[in-house]
Amino acid sequence: MVNAGVDVSLFSDPDTPQVEAASKTGANYSELHTGPFAEAHRLQENLDGEVGRLITASNQAAGLGLNVNAGHGLNLDNLS
């Protein structure tokens, strides 16, 4: 990978294989898709499961040396 001084962020689901693959590309950031979390919050179904997936993926990404961002569907209603 050529280092052009540009940060690279890869958008993926909060799934272990996807986070691991992102780390192997040389990217600087993993941006986790939070759409399923937002939908779980709206429906009030499986919210703990979606939060758990995001925590696990965030910890994994950080452990692999990636900075972590999250996005898609986040708003003032579903973030406390």
GROMACS .gro file of C-alpha atoms in nm, residues 2 21 33 43 51 79:
model
    6
    2VAL     CA    1   0.132   0.343  -0.091
   21ALA     CA    2  -1.043  -0.808   0.690
   33HIS     CA    3  -2.258   0.022   1.029
   43LEU     CA    4  -3.861  -0.145   1.724
   51VAL     CA    5  -2.519  -0.292   2.126
   79LEU     CA    6  -2.824   0.785   2.146
   0.00000   0.00000   0.00000
